[in-house]
Phi, psi and omega in degrees: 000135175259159173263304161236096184277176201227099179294139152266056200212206194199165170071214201266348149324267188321295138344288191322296194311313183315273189352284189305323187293334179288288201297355174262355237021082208217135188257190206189152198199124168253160189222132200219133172291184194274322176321316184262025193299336196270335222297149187304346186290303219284293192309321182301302198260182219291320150243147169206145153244177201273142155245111176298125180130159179253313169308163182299289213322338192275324200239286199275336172273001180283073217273036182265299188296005170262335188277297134345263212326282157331295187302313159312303201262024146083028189286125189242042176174155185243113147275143192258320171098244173208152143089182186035263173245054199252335160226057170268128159275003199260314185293337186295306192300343162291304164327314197273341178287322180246054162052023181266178179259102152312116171262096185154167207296191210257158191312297190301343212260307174299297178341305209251004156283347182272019169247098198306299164346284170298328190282327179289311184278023134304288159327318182287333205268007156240039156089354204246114181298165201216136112356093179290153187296127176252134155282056198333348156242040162236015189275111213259173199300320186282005191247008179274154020272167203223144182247132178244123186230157203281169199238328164259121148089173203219227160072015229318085159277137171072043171204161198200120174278120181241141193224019156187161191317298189319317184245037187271301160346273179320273182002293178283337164266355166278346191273313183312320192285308228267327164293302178323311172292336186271319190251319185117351217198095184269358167308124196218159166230214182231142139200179208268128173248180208250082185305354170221040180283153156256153162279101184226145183256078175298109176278127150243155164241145179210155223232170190257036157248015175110354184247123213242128161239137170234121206263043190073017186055146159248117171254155207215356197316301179309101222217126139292177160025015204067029181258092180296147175228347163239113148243143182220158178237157322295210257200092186252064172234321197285115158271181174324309207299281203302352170308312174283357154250019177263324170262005149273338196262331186262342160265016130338273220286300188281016174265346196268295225243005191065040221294168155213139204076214208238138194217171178223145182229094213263137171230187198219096182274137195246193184314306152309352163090353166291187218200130149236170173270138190253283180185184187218149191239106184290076192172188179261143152294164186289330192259031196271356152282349184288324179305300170328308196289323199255021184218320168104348191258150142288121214240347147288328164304290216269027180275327179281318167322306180241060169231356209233348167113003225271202184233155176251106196255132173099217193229131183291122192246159219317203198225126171236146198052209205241098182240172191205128175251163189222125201241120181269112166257147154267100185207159203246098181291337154283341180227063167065029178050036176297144174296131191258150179222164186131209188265103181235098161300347146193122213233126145185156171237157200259171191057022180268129180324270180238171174213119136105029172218192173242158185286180184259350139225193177317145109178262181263144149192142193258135166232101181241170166263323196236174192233217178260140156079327152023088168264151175276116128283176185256357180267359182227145181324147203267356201285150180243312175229161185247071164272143189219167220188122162240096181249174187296303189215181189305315186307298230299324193275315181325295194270338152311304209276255203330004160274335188276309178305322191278336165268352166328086200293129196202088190248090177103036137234152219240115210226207174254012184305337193245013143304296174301331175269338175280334153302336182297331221252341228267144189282352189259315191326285206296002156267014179058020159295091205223158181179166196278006179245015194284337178273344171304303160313305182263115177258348173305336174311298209289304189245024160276156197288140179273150181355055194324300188280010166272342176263295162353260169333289146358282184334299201295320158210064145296316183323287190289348184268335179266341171286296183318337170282324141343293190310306187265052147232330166303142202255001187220125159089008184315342175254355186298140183306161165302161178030038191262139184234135179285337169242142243248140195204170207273150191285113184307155174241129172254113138209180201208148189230146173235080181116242195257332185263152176266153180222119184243116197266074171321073189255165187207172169250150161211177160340288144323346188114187176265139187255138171286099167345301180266358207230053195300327200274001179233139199253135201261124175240331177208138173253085176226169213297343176230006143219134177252136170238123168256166152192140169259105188075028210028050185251099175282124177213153200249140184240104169312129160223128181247138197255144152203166197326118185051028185192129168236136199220126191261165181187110130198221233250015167260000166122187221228129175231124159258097194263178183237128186266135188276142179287155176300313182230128156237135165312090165349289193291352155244033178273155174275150178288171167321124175093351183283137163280087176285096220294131180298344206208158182273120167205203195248129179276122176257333173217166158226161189261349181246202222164125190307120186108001174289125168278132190232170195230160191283135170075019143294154166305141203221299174178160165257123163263130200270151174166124189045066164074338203236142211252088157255159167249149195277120187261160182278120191282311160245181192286156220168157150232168198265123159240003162208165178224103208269358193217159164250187185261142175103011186269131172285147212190102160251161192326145174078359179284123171303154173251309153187175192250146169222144177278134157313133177263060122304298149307315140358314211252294269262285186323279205302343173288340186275333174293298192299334198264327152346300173289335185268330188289149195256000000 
């Protein structure tokens, strides 16, 4: 029987598991990096200890110090959680080596599923179709576009879509540098890929007395960077037919290896219902709540029950209604979905049921890491939450959930959120038109502009919400109206910027109250420091507004505005010079492409940053030469740090022409 677990993870991973162990009287041992010393995981459980250090590699990839870690803190079983060592078969045998209970399948079983190579042609020799293996430098011109993917590890990291010879190069040493950092294992292959293929997921569980449940299906096609951000159960392109043969081809493969526990057996389905084998992921998935929801089971209850030796009874059961998960990241989905990192000063979404469970009727449930005041960092994945919506059929969990996202207080990080409602929202979704190119295909999802009259309006009123906050903190003269002048004076300014643009807010006192100058059409109807009521167009409407230190965040029912309020006088001296190149995020420079005096083009490569597990790259914004370079490779970078400067050539033609007539002048 275990008694006390030890998670070896972190974030709402970690949560999760408690969750079930409170409810079994199962005591519980966290294990936290230096980073995560604050983190809500440290607190929930009963115990925890430091892994000294911040990085995965210092901390959370150590399984010698984790493996410590348990034995200290009298832990007598490991759960692996998803992501770091949750499929190292070298750490599961460490566990099992110091007398702990492992949860999860057995080292050989990971072994021999942890190589996507070996794990297909394990699948073709039972029968279970596969994708064939491209060597990438034998992939010939008819066989393109081609997916190059990492050979260790998932997530996607180390994949890259190449759809000719020309960027197949590039392609393959970026993907190799990206595994290697992420895995450990720069091995990478080819196959072919299926531009309107689905990403559909079999969960199976299976226990060491012979017994294989295979538990429906997941589609997972709404996917970035290869990365999913939207799963749903069931599927909706799988009928009957083709379920059952998708949960035979997956209790196949595992039944080949012998699995015991709970595991995913991931295909790539194309239009026509045909089916490949992808891989199988030896763990709990990150989406293994939507299965929870339409299936009623804890997947975690019965993940420890047959680590304990326990059996799987009956028959596994049907999927009812409907779920739909949504992965909330603080990431910028316009600009190549770079990771936002800082202070998320307040996080909640409203109506939610349960947390880290399934509800007890239709609606929300929430799976998080984090809280108000949280900070993101740059050494762990950007994801904040797991929200997720169970309803009687798909529209019904569709429009619950994109209603939850859209009302979610989500304050002083910049996240995917009105990405995520727009797809929830987006007609083809909700006709199950859905494929692993579907955001690629809408790139409007992706790159809409934002709302003017929602930032317009917003501008207007962080104004008015600031005056009224000004008011009730003055200490002299304090009953007087806002912005009241005994002589009639030029209209005072508020402004604030959202993206590249200022929004200059003109305001006055008159008899009536106070007016927006430039802002006929908006009428101030009631004002205190943290809510403002406008109306427009004889429309009324009310705006939460909230302050923190460089940063005011608007919230209503035209959507979440993050404005930056601009100083009156700014400082010269902390503008970047012209032409400077500015690190979007705080990270590690891993490679770089240029060299001082290279003449460059505007969306050429400039260097790459490693940051929260993922390779981004920095592009040259014009056409230009590198005239300083401010970092090398393996140089630490916080957000706003020059990188280097390229001159424009124009000026670049300016300079050297003013030089040359110089020299010519007697």
């Amino acid at each position: 029987m275990i008694t006390n677990l030890l998670v070896a993870n972190r974030g709402e991973i970690a949560l999760r598991v408690f969750r079930t162990c409170r409810q079994q009287g199962i005591g519980t041992v966290a294990v936290y990096s230096d980073a995560d010393a604050d983190s809500p995981h440290v607190e929930a459980a009963d115990a925890a200890v430091r892994l000294p250090g911040a990085t995965p590699a210092d901390t959370y990839l150590r399984a010698e110090a984790v493996v410590t870690a348990a034995l200290d803190a009298g832990a007598d079983a490991v759960h692996p959680g998803y992501g770091f060592l949750s499929e190292n078969a070298d750490f599961a045998r460490a566990v099992s080596a110091a007398g702990l209970t492992w949860v999860g399948p057995s080292p050989d079983s990971i072994e021999r599923m942890g190589s996507k190579v070996e794990s297909k042609r394990l699948a073709a020799s039972v029968g279970v179709p596969v994708l064939a293996e491209l060597d990438p430098e034998t992939v010939t011109d008819d066989e393109f576009p081609v997916l190059v993917k990492a050979s260790a590890g998932g997530g996607g990291r180390g994949m890259r879509v190449v759809h000719d010879r020309g960027a197949l190069a590039e392609a393959v040493e970026s993907a190799r540098a990206e595994a290697g950092s992420a895995f450990g294992d720069p091995t990478v292959f080819c196959e072919r890929y299926l531009e309107r293929g689905r990403h559909v997921e079999i969960q199976v569980l299976a226990d060491s007395h012979g017994t294989v449940w295979a538990l429906g299906e997941r589609e997972c096609s709404i996917q970035r960077r290869h990365q999913k951000v939207v799963e749903e159960a069931p599927s909706p392109a799988v009928d009957p037919a083709l379920r059952e043969r998708l949960c035979e081809a997956a209790r196949t493969v595992a039944r080949a290896v012998d699995y015991v526990g709970a595991g995913t057996v991931e295909f790539l389905v194309t239009p026509d219902g045909e089916f490949f084998f992808l891989e199988m992921n030896t763990r709990l998935q990150v989406e293994h709540p939507v299965t929870e929801c339409v299936t009623g089971l804890d997947l975690v209850a019965l993940q420890l029950r047959i680590a304990e030796g326990g059996t799987l009874i009956g028959e596994p059961p049907r999927a009812r209604g409907h779920a739909i998960e949504a992965r909330l990241y603080a990431e910028d989905p316009a600009a190549d979905w770079r990771p936002r990192s800082g202070t998320l000063h307040r996080f909640a979404v409203p109506e939610v049921r349960a947390e880290f469970t399934v509800p007890d009727r239709h609606g929300i449930r929430l799976d998080s890491g984090v809280a108000d005041g949280s900070v993101i960092g740059v050494h762990y994945d950007p994801m904040l939450a797991k929200v997720v919506a169970w309803g009687p059929d798909r529209t019904a969990a569709a429009r619950m959930l994109a209603g939850a996202l859209a009302s979610a207080r989500i304050h002083g990080l910049g996240t995917n959120r009105d990405l995520l409602v727009a797809v929830l929202r987006h007609p083809e979704f909700l006709a199950g038109n859905t494929d692993t190119g579907f955001l690629v295909r809408h790139r409007a999802v992706t790159e809409a502009p934002p709302d003017e009259t929602a930032v317009r309006l917003s501008a207007v009123a962080a104004a008015f919400a600031d005056v009224a906050h000004n008011r009730a903190r003055a200490t002299v003269l304090g009953s007087l109206p806002a912005a009241w002048r005994n002589v009639p004076s030029a209209p005072q300014v508020k402004t604030y910027r959202h993206g590249e643009t200022e929004y200059h807010v003109r305001y006055t006192a008159t008899r009536s109250g106070l007016v927006a100058v430039d802002h006929a059409d908006v009428e101030l109807v009631a004002a205190a420091p943290e809510r403002v009521v406008l109306r427009r167009g004889g429309v009324r409407r009310a705006f939460d507004v909230a302050r923190y230190p460089d940063l005011v965040t608007v919230d209503s029912a035209l959507g979440a505005v993050n404005l930056v309020p601009v100083p009156r006088f700014r400082d010269p001296d902390t503008e970047p010079a012209t032409g400077s190149l500015v690190a979007p995020m705080p990270g590690t420079v891993v490679r770089i492409a240029v060299s001082v005096g290279d003449r460059v083009h505007a969306g050429q490569p400039l260097l790459w940053l490693e940051a929260m597990k993922m390779e981004h790259r920095v592009a040259v914004p014009v056409d230009g030469r590198v005239t300083e370079l401010a970092v090398t490779e393996g140089h630490q970078v916080e957000q706003g740090s020059v990188l280097a400067v390229v001159t424009p050539e124009d000026e670049d033609r300016s300079a050297s022409d003013t030089v040359e007539t110089a020299k010519e002048t007697p």
